[in-house]
CSV table of C-alpha atoms and ligand atoms in Angstrom, one decimal:
chain,number,residue,atom,x,y,z
A,15,ALA,CA,89.0,185.7,118.2
A,16,LEU,CA,90.0,184.0,115.0
A,17,THR,CA,88.3,183.8,111.6
A,18,LEU,CA,89.0,182.5,108.1
A,19,GLY,CA,85.5,183.4,106.9
A,20,GLU,CA,83.7,180.3,108.0
A,21,GLY,CA,79.9,180.1,108.4
A,22,PHE,CA,76.9,181.7,106.8
A,23,THR,CA,76.9,179.2,104.0
A,24,PRO,CA,74.1,179.4,101.4
A,25,LEU,CA,70.8,177.4,101.7
A,26,LEU,CA,70.4,176.3,98.1
A,27,GLU,CA,67.0,175.5,96.6
A,28,VAL,CA,67.1,172.2,94.7
A,29,PRO,CA,63.6,171.9,93.0
A,30,ARG,CA,64.5,169.1,90.6
A,31,LEU,CA,65.8,166.9,93.3
A,32,ALA,CA,62.8,167.8,95.5
A,33,ASP,CA,60.5,166.7,92.6
A,34,ALA,CA,62.4,163.5,92.1
A,35,LEU,CA,62.1,162.7,95.8
A,36,GLY,CA,58.4,163.9,96.1
A,37,VAL,CA,59.3,166.5,98.7
A,38,PRO,CA,57.5,169.9,98.4
A,39,ASN,CA,60.4,172.0,99.6
A,40,LEU,CA,64.0,170.8,99.9
A,41,LEU,CA,67.1,172.9,100.7
A,42,ILE,CA,70.7,172.0,100.9
A,43,LYS,CA,73.0,173.9,103.2
A,44,ASP,CA,76.2,173.9,101.2
A,45,GLU,CA,78.7,173.5,104.0
A,46,GLY,CA,81.4,172.7,101.4
A,47,GLN,CA,81.9,176.4,101.0
A,48,ASN,CA,83.5,176.7,104.4
A,49,PRO,CA,87.3,177.2,104.6
A,50,THR,CA,89.1,173.8,103.9
A,51,GLY,CA,85.8,172.6,102.4
A,52,SER,CA,83.8,171.3,105.3
A,53,PHE,CA,81.8,172.3,108.3
A,54,LYS,CA,84.6,171.1,110.5
A,55,ALA,CA,85.8,174.8,110.2
A,56,ARG,CA,82.8,175.9,112.3
A,57,GLY,CA,83.9,173.8,115.3
A,58,LEU,CA,87.7,174.2,114.9
A,59,VAL,CA,87.7,178.0,114.7
A,60,MET,CA,86.1,178.0,118.1
A,61,ALA,CA,88.2,175.3,119.6
A,62,VAL,CA,91.5,176.7,118.4
A,63,ALA,CA,90.6,180.3,119.3
A,64,ARG,CA,89.7,179.3,122.8
A,65,ALA,CA,92.7,177.0,123.3
A,66,ALA,CA,94.9,179.9,122.3
A,67,GLU,CA,93.1,182.2,124.7
A,68,LEU,CA,93.6,179.7,127.5
A,69,GLY,CA,97.4,179.5,126.8
A,70,ALA,CA,97.6,176.1,125.0
A,71,GLN,CA,101.1,175.6,123.5
A,72,GLU,CA,100.6,172.6,121.3
A,73,LEU,CA,97.4,171.2,119.9
A,74,ALA,CA,96.5,167.7,118.8
A,75,ILE,CA,93.6,166.0,117.0
A,76,PRO,CA,92.7,162.6,115.6
A,77,SER,CA,90.7,162.9,112.4
A,78,ALA,CA,89.1,160.9,109.6
A,79,GLY,CA,90.4,163.8,107.4
A,80,ASN,CA,88.3,167.0,107.3
A,81,ALA,CA,88.7,167.9,110.9
A,82,GLY,CA,92.5,167.5,110.4
A,83,SER,CA,92.6,170.0,107.6
A,84,ALA,CA,90.4,172.5,109.4
A,85,ALA,CA,92.6,172.1,112.6
A,86,ALA,CA,95.7,172.7,110.5
A,87,ALA,CA,94.2,175.9,108.9
A,88,TYR,CA,93.2,177.4,112.2
A,89,ALA,CA,96.3,176.4,114.1
A,90,ALA,CA,98.3,178.1,111.3
A,91,ALA,CA,96.2,181.2,111.7
A,92,ALA,CA,96.7,181.2,115.5
A,93,GLY,CA,100.4,180.5,115.1
A,94,LEU,CA,100.2,177.3,117.2
A,95,PRO,CA,101.8,173.9,116.4
A,96,VAL,CA,99.3,171.1,115.9
A,97,HIS,CA,99.8,167.3,115.8
A,98,ILE,CA,97.3,165.6,113.5
A,99,VAL,CA,96.8,161.8,113.3
A,100,VAL,CA,94.7,160.3,110.4
A,101,PRO,CA,94.2,156.9,108.9
A,102,ARG,CA,96.8,156.0,106.2
A,103,ASP,CA,94.1,155.7,103.6
A,104,THR,CA,92.7,159.2,104.1
A,105,PRO,CA,92.0,160.8,100.7
A,106,LEU,CA,95.2,162.2,99.3
A,107,PRO,CA,93.9,165.8,98.7
A,108,ILE,CA,93.2,166.1,102.5
A,109,VAL,CA,96.5,164.6,103.4
A,110,GLU,CA,98.3,167.1,101.1
A,111,GLU,CA,96.2,170.0,102.4
A,112,ILE,CA,97.2,169.2,106.1
A,113,ARG,CA,100.8,169.0,105.1
A,114,ALA,CA,100.7,172.2,103.1
A,115,LEU,CA,99.1,174.0,106.0
A,116,GLY,CA,102.2,173.2,108.1
A,117,ALA,CA,100.8,170.7,110.6
A,118,ASP,CA,102.8,167.8,112.0
A,119,LEU,CA,101.0,164.9,110.4
A,120,GLU,CA,101.1,161.2,111.4
A,121,LEU,CA,99.5,158.5,109.2
A,122,ILE,CA,98.5,155.3,111.1
A,123,ASP,CA,97.2,151.9,110.1
A,124,GLY,CA,93.7,151.9,111.4
A,125,LEU,CA,90.7,154.1,111.8
A,126,ILE,CA,89.9,157.4,113.6
A,127,THR,CA,89.5,155.5,116.9
A,128,ASP,CA,93.1,154.2,116.6
A,129,ALA,CA,94.2,157.8,115.8
A,130,GLY,CA,92.4,158.9,118.9
A,131,ALA,CA,94.4,156.4,121.0
A,132,ARG,CA,97.6,157.8,119.5
A,133,VAL,CA,96.6,161.4,120.3
A,134,GLY,CA,95.6,160.3,123.9
A,135,ALA,CA,99.2,159.0,124.4
A,136,GLY,CA,100.6,162.4,123.2
A,137,VAL,CA,98.3,164.3,125.5
A,138,ARG,CA,99.5,162.2,128.5
A,139,THR,CA,103.2,162.3,127.7
A,140,HIS,CA,103.7,165.7,126.1
A,141,GLY,CA,100.8,167.8,127.5
A,142,TRP,CA,99.2,168.4,124.0
A,143,PHE,CA,95.9,170.2,124.1
A,144,ASP,CA,93.3,167.6,123.0
A,145,LEU,CA,90.9,168.8,120.3
A,146,SER,CA,89.2,165.4,119.9
A,147,THR,CA,85.5,165.3,119.4
A,148,LEU,CA,83.7,166.2,122.6
A,149,LYS,CA,87.0,166.2,124.7
A,150,GLU,CA,86.8,170.0,124.9
A,151,PRO,CA,83.5,171.9,124.8
A,152,TYR,CA,84.1,174.5,122.1
A,153,ARG,CA,83.9,172.6,118.9
A,154,LEU,CA,80.2,171.9,119.7
A,155,GLU,CA,79.7,175.7,120.3
A,156,GLY,CA,81.0,176.4,116.8
A,157,LYS,CA,79.0,173.7,115.1
A,158,LYS,CA,75.8,174.7,116.8
A,159,THR,CA,75.9,177.9,114.6
A,160,MET,CA,74.3,175.7,111.9
A,161,GLY,CA,71.2,175.6,113.9
A,162,TYR,CA,71.1,179.4,114.5
A,163,GLU,CA,71.8,180.0,110.8
A,164,LEU,CA,69.0,177.8,109.6
A,165,PHE,CA,66.6,180.0,111.8
A,166,GLU,CA,68.2,183.2,110.6
A,167,GLN,CA,68.1,182.3,106.9
A,168,LEU,CA,64.6,180.8,106.9
A,169,GLY,CA,62.9,182.9,109.5
A,170,HIS,CA,61.7,179.6,111.1
A,171,LEU,CA,63.1,176.2,111.6
A,172,PRO,CA,62.6,173.5,109.0
A,173,ASP,CA,60.3,170.5,109.5
A,174,ALA,CA,63.1,168.1,109.2
A,175,ILE,CA,66.9,168.0,109.1
A,176,VAL,CA,68.7,165.3,107.3
A,177,TYR,CA,72.3,165.1,108.6
A,178,PRO,CA,75.2,163.0,107.5
A,179,THR,CA,76.4,161.7,110.8
A,180,GLY,CA,79.9,160.6,111.9
A,181,GLY,CA,80.8,161.7,115.4
A,182,GLY,CA,77.6,163.7,115.5
A,183,THR,CA,78.9,167.0,116.8
A,184,GLY,CA,76.9,169.0,114.3
A,185,LEU,CA,73.6,167.3,115.2
A,186,ILE,CA,74.2,167.5,118.9
A,187,GLY,CA,75.3,171.2,118.4
A,188,MET,CA,72.1,172.1,116.4
A,189,TRP,CA,70.0,170.4,119.1
A,190,LYS,CA,71.7,172.5,121.7
A,191,ALA,CA,71.1,175.6,119.6
A,192,PHE,CA,67.4,174.9,119.5
A,193,ASP,CA,67.2,174.6,123.3
A,194,GLU,CA,69.0,177.9,123.6
A,195,MET,CA,66.6,179.6,121.1
A,196,GLU,CA,63.7,178.3,123.1
A,197,GLN,CA,65.2,179.8,126.3
A,198,LEU,CA,65.6,183.1,124.4
A,199,GLY,CA,62.0,183.0,123.5
A,200,TRP,CA,62.7,182.9,119.8
A,201,ILE,CA,60.9,179.5,119.2
A,202,GLY,CA,58.5,177.3,121.0
A,203,ALA,CA,58.9,173.7,122.1
A,204,GLN,CA,58.5,172.2,118.6
A,205,ARG,CA,61.6,170.8,117.0
A,206,PRO,CA,62.6,169.7,113.5
A,207,LYS,CA,62.6,165.9,113.1
A,208,MET,CA,66.3,164.9,113.2
A,209,PHE,CA,67.3,162.3,110.6
A,210,VAL,CA,70.7,160.6,111.0
A,211,VAL,CA,72.1,159.3,107.7
A,212,GLN,CA,75.1,156.9,107.7
A,213,ALA,CA,76.8,154.7,105.2
A,214,THR,CA,75.8,151.0,105.1
A,215,GLY,CA,79.5,150.2,105.6
A,216,CYS,CA,79.6,152.1,108.9
A,217,ALA,CA,76.3,152.6,110.6
A,218,PRO,CA,76.6,152.2,114.4
A,219,MET,CA,73.9,154.8,115.1
A,220,VAL,CA,71.4,153.3,112.7
A,221,ARG,CA,71.9,149.8,114.2
A,222,ALA,CA,71.5,151.2,117.7
A,223,TRP,CA,68.4,153.1,116.7
A,224,GLU,CA,66.8,150.1,115.0
A,225,ARG,CA,67.4,148.1,118.2
A,226,GLY,CA,66.0,150.8,120.4
A,227,GLU,CA,69.3,151.2,122.3
A,228,GLU,CA,70.5,154.3,124.1
A,229,THR,CA,74.2,153.9,123.2
A,230,ALA,CA,75.8,152.4,120.1
A,231,ALA,CA,78.2,149.4,120.0
A,232,PRO,CA,81.4,149.9,117.9
A,233,TRP,CA,81.0,149.0,114.2
A,234,GLU,CA,83.4,146.3,113.0
A,235,ASN,CA,85.4,146.7,109.8
A,236,ALA,CA,84.1,150.2,109.1
A,237,HIS,CA,84.4,151.1,105.4
A,238,THR,CA,82.8,153.8,103.3
A,239,TYR,CA,83.9,156.1,100.5
A,240,ALA,CA,82.5,159.0,102.6
A,241,SER,CA,85.7,159.4,104.7
A,242,GLY,CA,84.1,161.9,107.1
A,243,LEU,CA,81.5,159.3,108.0
A,244,ARG,CA,83.9,156.5,108.8
A,245,VAL,CA,83.5,156.8,112.6
A,246,PRO,CA,83.0,153.3,114.1
A,247,ARG,CA,82.4,154.6,117.6
A,248,ALA,CA,81.1,158.0,118.7
A,249,VAL,CA,81.7,159.5,122.2
A,250,GLY,CA,78.4,161.3,121.9
A,251,ASP,CA,76.3,158.3,120.8
A,252,PHE,CA,73.8,158.7,123.6
A,253,LEU,CA,73.3,162.4,122.7
A,254,ILE,CA,72.8,161.7,119.0
A,255,LEU,CA,70.3,158.9,119.7
A,256,ARG,CA,68.4,161.0,122.3
A,257,ALA,CA,68.0,163.9,119.8
A,258,VAL,CA,66.7,161.5,117.1
A,259,ARG,CA,64.3,160.0,119.6
A,260,GLU,CA,63.0,163.2,121.2
A,261,SER,CA,62.5,164.8,117.8
A,262,ALA,CA,60.5,161.8,116.5
A,263,GLY,CA,63.2,161.4,113.7
A,264,ALA,CA,64.9,158.3,112.5
A,265,ALA,CA,68.3,156.9,111.6
A,266,VAL,CA,68.8,155.4,108.1
A,267,ALA,CA,71.8,153.8,106.3
A,268,VAL,CA,72.4,154.3,102.5
A,269,SER,CA,74.9,152.7,100.2
A,270,ASP,CA,77.9,154.8,99.0
B,10,PLP,C1,82.8,165.3,109.7
B,10,PLP,C2,81.9,165.2,108.6
B,10,PLP,C3,80.6,164.7,108.7
B,10,PLP,C4,80.1,164.2,110.0
B,10,PLP,O1,79.9,165.2,110.9
B,10,PLP,P1,79.7,165.0,112.5
B,10,PLP,O2,79.1,166.2,113.0
B,10,PLP,O3,81.1,164.7,113.0
B,10,PLP,O4,78.8,163.8,112.6
B,10,PLP,C5,79.8,164.7,107.6
B,10,PLP,N1,80.2,165.1,106.4
B,10,PLP,C6,81.5,165.6,106.2
B,10,PLP,C7,81.9,166.1,104.9
B,10,PLP,C8,82.4,165.7,107.3
B,10,PLP,O5,83.6,166.1,107.1
């Protein structure tokens, strides 16, 4: 197993923000305290550790930015080369971080979906191990730990979870964790309401939710300052929309 100290991030009380919003009890799980500054670390520690155990020689991942820097950090820790493809306009600190961590970085004109096509070509021609969202099962297993941690830190599950959604792995992972906890007899059938939040400049899940659809059409001309949310098409769209529906949650878009 591999670790750089990811997970067990604090649940911060934010009473002034709660007051301003008229919510009695609001907590923020500060996932920015993970290694490389995002919860991408939770998924990629698992994916890279397992790929290394299975004998993968060369890893590859398309990213909107944060998954790339997390993959670079864990590949470096595992001593494996990794090819990372990101949009050319990815925020510079992330680009520099990926380079500093020693990954092979390619900048492309386009979005994460175009980066995905580039990685797919490398997987076919060079046998790279594909770390793309939901193309291997272990990133989800890492990200689901957010669900277990909420239970461990609170002693119960919250009434509602508000989740900034791109590819949706974290939301799908937490949903899986809740099912597992019910099978373990830790919780009952009740679930937190799951709220998907996207940027108005890239909101494919919100549009699909509002139309009552089970999958989401790709979003044209995706743009948002929140680079991690600039995901015009999600492989797990039907799983995200199903969790929102089954939990009686909702999907909402907000401006940058
Ligand atoms: C990746 C990312 C998201 C979206 O997470 P998904 O589980 O892929 O939907 C949200 N915020 C930040 C900062 C991210 O890096």
